[in-house]
Each structure stands twice: as structure tokens, then as C-alpha cells.
């Protein structure tokens, strides 16, 4: 089959580097394979509602340094469970056939989906219906197990590390405990990496349930050494031993309805109580998703985009591009969406953290 036209969309939460992928897909598809490219607006919503724009070389000019996505995104619109109003009520319908019909009418032969586990699972389900798809792994959380790294992660870690550098100076001046809550969903990758880079004293991650007494011990040990302040990084999914993740809200229509958040405040209050020390909390939130991508994310997103265009043009399809070691390759989509990547509590990175004196609260 001769591929002539491809579609591209960005789905799920945005991540710095999305524009780098779009740019590389468009440039490679046009310059190397002579293809036409259509961009769907706001993720799968654009596919379902037939909202798109033609992407030529000028539409992707000057965007590699820009955060966000020129196509827009959404983490709510799933073609297999799309909200429609019937008799004044919202009901959820499978409109995937409509989405595929839209692609056929537009003459789109292959769809490139740039997304996290939610969007890639949808892409996989669409490929089971016969659509030719290529996935590109995106998420600041770095929790996709079939690739060593996702783009957006490095920028999020940089942002969190800069925050820790700033918290250090004010913590030291006031002799306070500073708690920084970072994102990451069910994985502790951002907390672990930023915590090590930013010289945190305590790192709390979902993979290692914590006990307050152990955190207190670390803080007191530091005070005995004359270090009157302490820095705690808490991943949003961190849990006390036998405790539950702290949920900020539920978003019914979302591919993953749970929004974590609030553990930083809980930890700060409890530490103030048991240590008697002044404690403050900072929730970094969506700052981690914003801003200009780091050089590393610009390079990774470009490499991913070039590979995605190659796969779209020549196959094999139903693949996700991936980084393995230093090489860009691909893995079957069904393998890619099987599980999330977690921090190994006994692994080398946690061990390195412990060796330099970081407590994981366990
Ligand atoms: O998956 C990326 C992420 O930023 C998570 O770290 C966070 O839990 C979630 O998305 C926040 O989602 P929303 O943008 O819907 O608040």
C-alpha cells in the first residue's frame, strides 16, 4: 500500500517537546517521503468532530523551542467513550467508527498519535479496528515502560530542580522544613530525579511507602550536625505505610479520572506536629508541564518524530517509537500499553540516593 497522506494528533496532558515531535513528523514526512500531513485539533476530539488543519513546512516553522502543542490537546475525549447529550442527559457512546470514517473521507492512510498511556491505549484499540497507527510516547511522568525515557520528563525535572534550589536558600535562612510536592501520578520518577539533582534530604515516592518517624529521625540527625533546615520532596502519589494516595479530585470523562494532589500539605502538617519545627509546603503543579523544553527534550522529540514519520510512510504500523539505550527503535503498541514503569525500590538510583544520605522515609 502506498501511503500518501498522514494525520497527527497530540492527546492527554501536554508536555514540553510536543511541538518538536510535530515539527519533525511534518518535515520528515514532506521532505523525505513526499507525504501530505493533516493535524487534528485538541486530540481525539478533532478526529471525532472532524476539526483539522493542513500542516505544511511553514506551519511548523519556529516552534521547536515552544512548550505546549500547536495542535491543542485534551485528556477527556475518547472515541470509544465519548460524551453526547441525549434527551438533556449526558451519555457515553462509542463513536470510533465515525472517527475512522472521517479519516477515510480525508484520505488519511496512517494516524500518528503522540500521547501517554491513555492516548496510546486508544490508538491501540483503533489499530485493532484496522486503522494504521504509529504511537509516540509523551509524558512528563516518564512512566511508560516500553521506552527508557519519554520527552517532557527532562524539562519537568529541570523545573523541579530549580524550585529545590530556590527552596534551599529560604529554608536555610528560616531554619524551616520545606516540602515540595511534584507530579508523576503513580510513579516517583520526577521526585527521585529532581530530589537527587536538587540535594533533597528526604524523597517520598509511591514505590516506597513512608513512615513519619523515619522522616523525623532524618531531620533530627541533620539538626545534630548543625543543619537546621531540611528539604522534603513528595511525589503526588507518595503514601504513608498502610495509607492511601491523596486524591485531589475525580474527573469523570477523563481517560484516567483520578487527579492526585495534596500529599505535600498532609506531610508538612504532620511533620510540623511531630518535630515542632516551622514547616512550609510548595505545590509545583502545572509549572512542571509548562515552558520551553530543555535541549535534551528537543533532541529526543525530534528523533521520535523522525522515526514516527518513517514508520508512518513505510510501516510496520501498530508500533510505538521508543528509546532503548542510545538507539531509537519501536515496539508493538500492544506491548507498549501493557504496564506502567515504576521506580525499583531496590534499584541503582534509589541506592545512589541512599549512599549520599537521602532518606526515603522507610
Ligand atoms: O500525566 C501528566 C500529569 O501532569 C500528571 O503528573 C498529573 O497527575 C496529571 O497529569 C494532571 O492532570 P491535569 O492536567 O488533568 O490536572
XYZ file of C-alpha atoms and ligand atoms in Angstrom:
378
model
C 0.000 0.000 0.000
C 1.319 3.437 -0.997
C 0.923 5.956 1.867
C 0.096 9.455 0.583
C -1.382 11.371 3.477
C -0.896 11.022 7.230
C -2.680 12.541 10.219
C -1.155 13.612 13.514
C -2.679 14.462 16.882
C -1.497 15.195 20.410
C -3.541 13.617 23.226
C -3.565 13.696 27.038
C -1.801 16.222 29.254
C 0.654 18.404 27.385
C 4.417 18.009 27.803
C 7.331 20.171 26.690
C 8.594 18.744 23.396
C 5.222 18.078 21.710
C 5.945 20.776 19.151
C 9.344 19.224 18.481
C 7.658 15.929 17.545
C 5.026 17.611 15.352
C 7.750 19.605 13.596
C 9.917 16.542 12.952
C 6.964 14.428 11.749
C 5.866 17.132 9.300
C 9.347 17.958 7.977
C 10.362 14.324 7.548
C 7.015 13.284 6.033
C 7.149 16.088 3.474
C 10.855 16.333 2.697
C 11.845 12.699 2.842
C 8.694 10.810 1.872
C 6.691 13.338 -0.159
C 3.605 12.910 2.057
C 0.824 15.326 2.970
C 0.139 15.924 6.651
C -3.079 16.812 8.443
C -3.106 17.874 12.110
C -6.215 17.125 14.209
C -7.118 19.767 16.785
C -7.410 19.050 20.511
C -6.529 15.368 20.445
C -9.172 12.771 19.644
C -11.844 15.488 19.854
C -10.633 16.831 16.480
C -10.736 13.376 14.974
C -14.302 12.764 16.145
C -15.568 16.241 15.226
C -13.505 16.480 12.013
C -11.589 19.561 13.158
C -8.227 19.646 11.475
C -5.694 21.801 9.659
C -3.264 21.076 6.856
C 0.297 21.126 8.109
C 2.956 22.317 5.697
C 6.556 23.315 6.312
C 5.625 26.886 7.224
C 3.133 25.732 9.887
C 5.926 24.066 11.874
C 8.499 26.790 11.454
C 9.907 28.359 14.643
C 8.161 26.031 17.124
C 10.885 23.735 18.470
C 11.566 25.950 21.488
C 7.894 26.435 22.361
C 6.173 24.480 25.146
C 2.608 23.205 24.737
C 1.263 21.946 21.421
C 0.293 23.962 18.346
C -2.477 21.392 17.760
C -4.087 21.649 21.193
C -4.793 18.575 23.314
C -7.390 17.007 25.581
C -7.356 14.230 28.160
C -11.128 13.818 28.085
C -12.158 12.784 24.594
C -12.101 9.054 23.999
C -13.760 7.860 20.738
C -14.756 4.623 22.498
C -16.488 6.535 25.322
C -17.482 9.939 24.005
C -19.970 12.115 25.934
C -23.078 13.066 23.962
C -26.228 14.802 25.140
C -29.398 12.773 24.591
C -32.778 13.924 25.980
C -30.986 16.528 28.087
C -28.706 13.891 29.663
C -25.024 13.123 29.112
C -24.474 9.561 27.936
C -21.284 7.913 26.696
C -21.215 6.426 23.183
C -18.684 4.532 21.067
C -18.039 6.882 18.119
C -14.857 5.177 16.925
C -16.472 4.159 13.592
C -17.267 7.826 12.962
C -13.646 8.790 13.707
C -12.351 6.137 11.305
C -14.875 7.210 8.631
C -13.635 10.808 8.982
C -10.076 9.630 8.338
C -11.157 7.653 5.272
C -13.031 10.629 3.847
C -9.973 12.821 4.322
C -7.795 10.189 2.646
C -5.619 9.785 5.731
C -3.756 6.484 5.432
C -1.911 6.456 8.766
C -2.519 8.269 12.061
C 0.377 9.348 14.298
C -0.768 9.608 17.935
C 1.536 11.500 20.290
C 0.389 10.672 23.814
C 0.749 8.936 27.149
C -0.728 5.608 28.240
C -4.357 6.784 27.862
C -3.980 8.097 24.293
C -1.769 5.196 23.243
C -4.337 2.695 24.566
C -6.979 4.416 22.432
C -4.573 4.290 19.458
C -4.077 0.578 20.110
C -7.852 -0.030 20.228
C -8.240 1.860 16.947
C -5.493 -0.226 15.346
C -7.472 -3.326 16.347
C -10.290 -1.908 14.191
C -7.963 -1.844 11.181
C -6.615 1.709 11.384
C -2.897 2.112 10.670
C -1.381 3.936 13.628
C 2.024 4.926 14.961
C 2.444 5.979 18.596
C 4.914 8.466 20.080
C 5.434 8.249 23.877
C 4.856 11.521 25.714
C 4.614 12.276 29.398
C 6.435 14.320 31.988
C 5.874 11.371 34.363
C 8.266 9.058 32.435
C 6.060 6.122 33.385
C 5.813 4.290 30.036
C 7.670 1.044 30.427
C 8.418 0.310 26.759
C 10.748 3.301 26.352
C 13.726 4.240 28.522
C 12.656 7.886 28.574
C 9.682 9.970 27.396
C 10.149 13.537 26.194
C 8.930 16.220 28.612
C 10.422 14.424 31.588
C 13.786 16.170 31.451
C 12.134 19.599 31.363
C 9.876 18.723 34.315
C 12.893 17.523 36.302
C 14.756 20.732 35.475
C 11.816 22.834 36.672
C 11.530 20.851 39.919
C 15.291 21.038 40.480
C 15.268 24.815 40.034
C 12.437 25.005 42.573
C 14.507 22.975 45.043
C 17.500 25.284 44.566
C 15.269 28.227 45.437
C 13.651 26.486 48.396
C 17.093 25.669 49.806
C 18.080 29.288 50.307
C 14.875 30.320 52.041
C 14.744 27.083 54.103
C 18.263 27.743 55.338
C 17.552 31.361 56.265
C 14.488 30.466 58.360
C 15.636 27.050 59.669
C 12.479 25.521 58.281
C 11.332 22.231 56.833
C 10.311 22.818 53.236
C 8.093 20.266 51.486
C 7.913 20.329 47.690
C 5.087 18.351 46.066
C 5.798 17.290 42.495
C 3.746 15.489 39.824
C 4.288 11.970 38.496
C 0.966 10.161 39.012
C 1.640 6.600 40.220
C 5.405 6.805 39.626
C 8.129 8.558 41.579
C 10.434 9.416 38.675
C 10.202 13.216 38.854
C 10.584 13.226 42.650
C 13.530 10.823 42.571
C 15.446 12.596 39.809
C 14.761 16.157 40.960
C 15.385 15.157 44.580
C 18.825 13.782 43.750
C 19.675 16.714 41.456
C 18.392 19.290 43.941
C 20.085 17.831 47.022
C 16.891 16.871 48.869
C 17.184 15.335 52.334
C 14.040 13.222 52.069
C 12.339 11.851 48.941
C 8.891 10.278 49.204
C 7.710 8.189 46.246
C 4.730 5.869 45.665
C 7.006 2.856 45.225
C 8.400 3.211 48.793
C 5.667 3.724 51.417
C 6.959 6.009 54.179
C 6.720 6.316 57.977
C 6.743 9.757 59.666
C 9.102 8.553 62.415
C 11.780 7.763 59.846
C 11.488 11.232 58.296
C 11.681 12.777 61.772
C 14.845 10.760 62.502
C 16.496 12.165 59.378
C 15.536 15.742 60.265
C 16.827 15.345 63.844
C 20.058 13.750 62.658
C 20.642 16.788 60.440
C 19.946 19.174 63.301
C 22.510 17.345 65.455
C 25.012 18.005 62.643
C 24.133 21.709 62.813
C 21.897 21.657 59.706
C 18.820 23.408 60.964
C 16.713 23.104 57.797
C 15.520 20.153 55.742
C 14.123 19.698 52.248
C 11.484 17.054 51.555
C 10.333 16.174 48.027
C 6.989 14.378 47.925
C 5.704 12.784 44.722
C 1.956 13.390 44.408
C 1.412 9.611 44.626
C 3.537 9.099 47.766
C 1.765 7.176 50.540
C 2.304 6.519 54.187
C 2.776 2.823 55.066
C -0.690 1.268 55.065
C -2.051 4.622 53.889
C -3.874 5.713 50.737
C -2.882 8.045 47.925
C -4.249 11.560 48.431
C -6.754 12.366 45.687
C -7.475 15.995 44.761
C -10.475 15.275 42.515
C -12.154 12.892 40.117
C -12.786 13.903 36.510
C -15.465 11.535 35.222
C -14.877 11.997 31.497
C -11.101 11.670 31.660
C -9.246 8.566 30.394
C -7.789 8.348 33.943
C -10.390 10.043 36.195
C -8.157 10.264 39.299
C -6.253 13.510 39.909
C -3.740 13.108 42.711
C -2.682 16.042 44.857
C -2.487 17.198 48.458
C 0.110 14.861 49.968
C 2.561 17.786 50.362
C 0.198 19.608 52.704
C -0.559 16.433 54.666
C 3.154 15.675 55.127
C 4.001 19.286 56.050
C 1.294 19.452 58.740
C 2.272 16.145 60.290
C 5.989 16.990 60.299
C 5.275 20.330 61.982
C 3.287 18.457 64.648
C 5.857 15.745 65.400
C 9.025 17.864 65.137
C 7.718 21.178 66.468
C 9.572 22.864 63.596
C 8.238 25.510 61.278
C 7.191 23.864 58.039
C 6.025 25.198 54.668
C 4.720 23.498 51.544
C 5.066 24.347 47.857
C 2.991 22.559 45.220
C 4.756 22.884 41.884
C 1.737 21.730 39.842
C 1.426 22.533 36.178
C 4.585 24.649 36.112
C 6.228 21.263 35.525
C 4.355 20.896 32.253
C 4.981 24.403 31.002
C 7.801 26.384 29.480
C 10.435 25.830 26.903
C 11.726 22.242 26.517
C 15.321 21.506 27.519
C 17.877 20.764 24.795
C 17.610 17.082 25.685
C 13.807 17.074 25.218
C 14.122 18.968 21.919
C 16.569 16.361 20.634
C 14.530 13.362 21.854
C 11.275 14.754 20.457
C 12.964 15.383 17.092
C 14.381 11.841 16.975
C 10.984 10.378 17.930
C 9.223 12.472 15.280
C 11.633 11.450 12.512
C 11.180 7.764 13.390
C 7.383 8.144 13.603
C 7.282 9.665 10.093
C 9.446 6.819 8.783
C 7.137 4.194 10.300
C 4.056 6.049 9.040
C 5.460 6.098 5.499
C 6.880 2.601 5.333
C 5.473 0.590 8.237
C 5.427 -1.537 10.227
C 2.348 0.060 11.780
C 0.714 -0.505 15.183
C 4.089 0.406 16.688
C 5.256 2.954 19.246
C 8.616 4.641 18.749
C 10.915 4.177 21.725
C 14.349 4.958 23.108
C 16.389 1.919 24.114
C 19.797 2.859 25.451
C 21.107 5.294 22.856
C 19.060 3.923 19.941
C 15.653 4.949 18.656
C 13.575 1.912 17.720
C 9.995 0.767 18.037
C 7.849 -1.679 19.983
C 4.458 -3.229 19.271
C 1.708 -0.907 20.558
C 0.019 -3.749 22.446
C 3.270 -4.336 24.366
C 3.752 -0.621 24.974
C 0.409 -0.108 26.740
C 0.525 -3.214 28.929
C 2.016 -1.732 32.090
C 3.388 1.404 33.699
C 7.076 1.814 34.553
C 7.783 2.110 38.259
C 10.886 3.069 40.223
C 12.636 -0.048 41.535
C 12.817 0.440 45.340
C 15.958 -1.749 45.384
C 17.373 -0.266 42.181
C 20.592 1.594 41.497
C 19.084 5.092 41.618
C 17.423 4.655 44.990
C 20.639 3.081 46.210
C 22.643 6.058 44.921
C 20.266 8.405 46.745
C 20.729 6.456 49.970
C 24.520 6.477 49.529
C 24.533 10.277 49.506
C 22.403 10.381 52.639
C 18.893 10.801 51.267
C 16.112 9.250 53.343
C 13.192 7.613 51.540
C 11.190 7.648 54.744
C 11.265 3.855 55.116
O 0.405 12.813 33.360
C 0.860 14.126 33.469
C 0.268 14.813 34.667
O 0.815 16.127 34.725
C 0.452 14.093 35.989
O 1.747 14.212 36.529
C -0.636 14.728 36.827
O -1.045 13.849 37.849
C -1.747 14.940 35.820
O -1.148 14.924 34.541
C -2.516 16.232 35.988
O -3.545 16.264 35.062
P -4.422 17.546 34.717
O -3.656 18.365 33.717
O -5.672 16.992 34.163
O -4.619 18.306 36.000
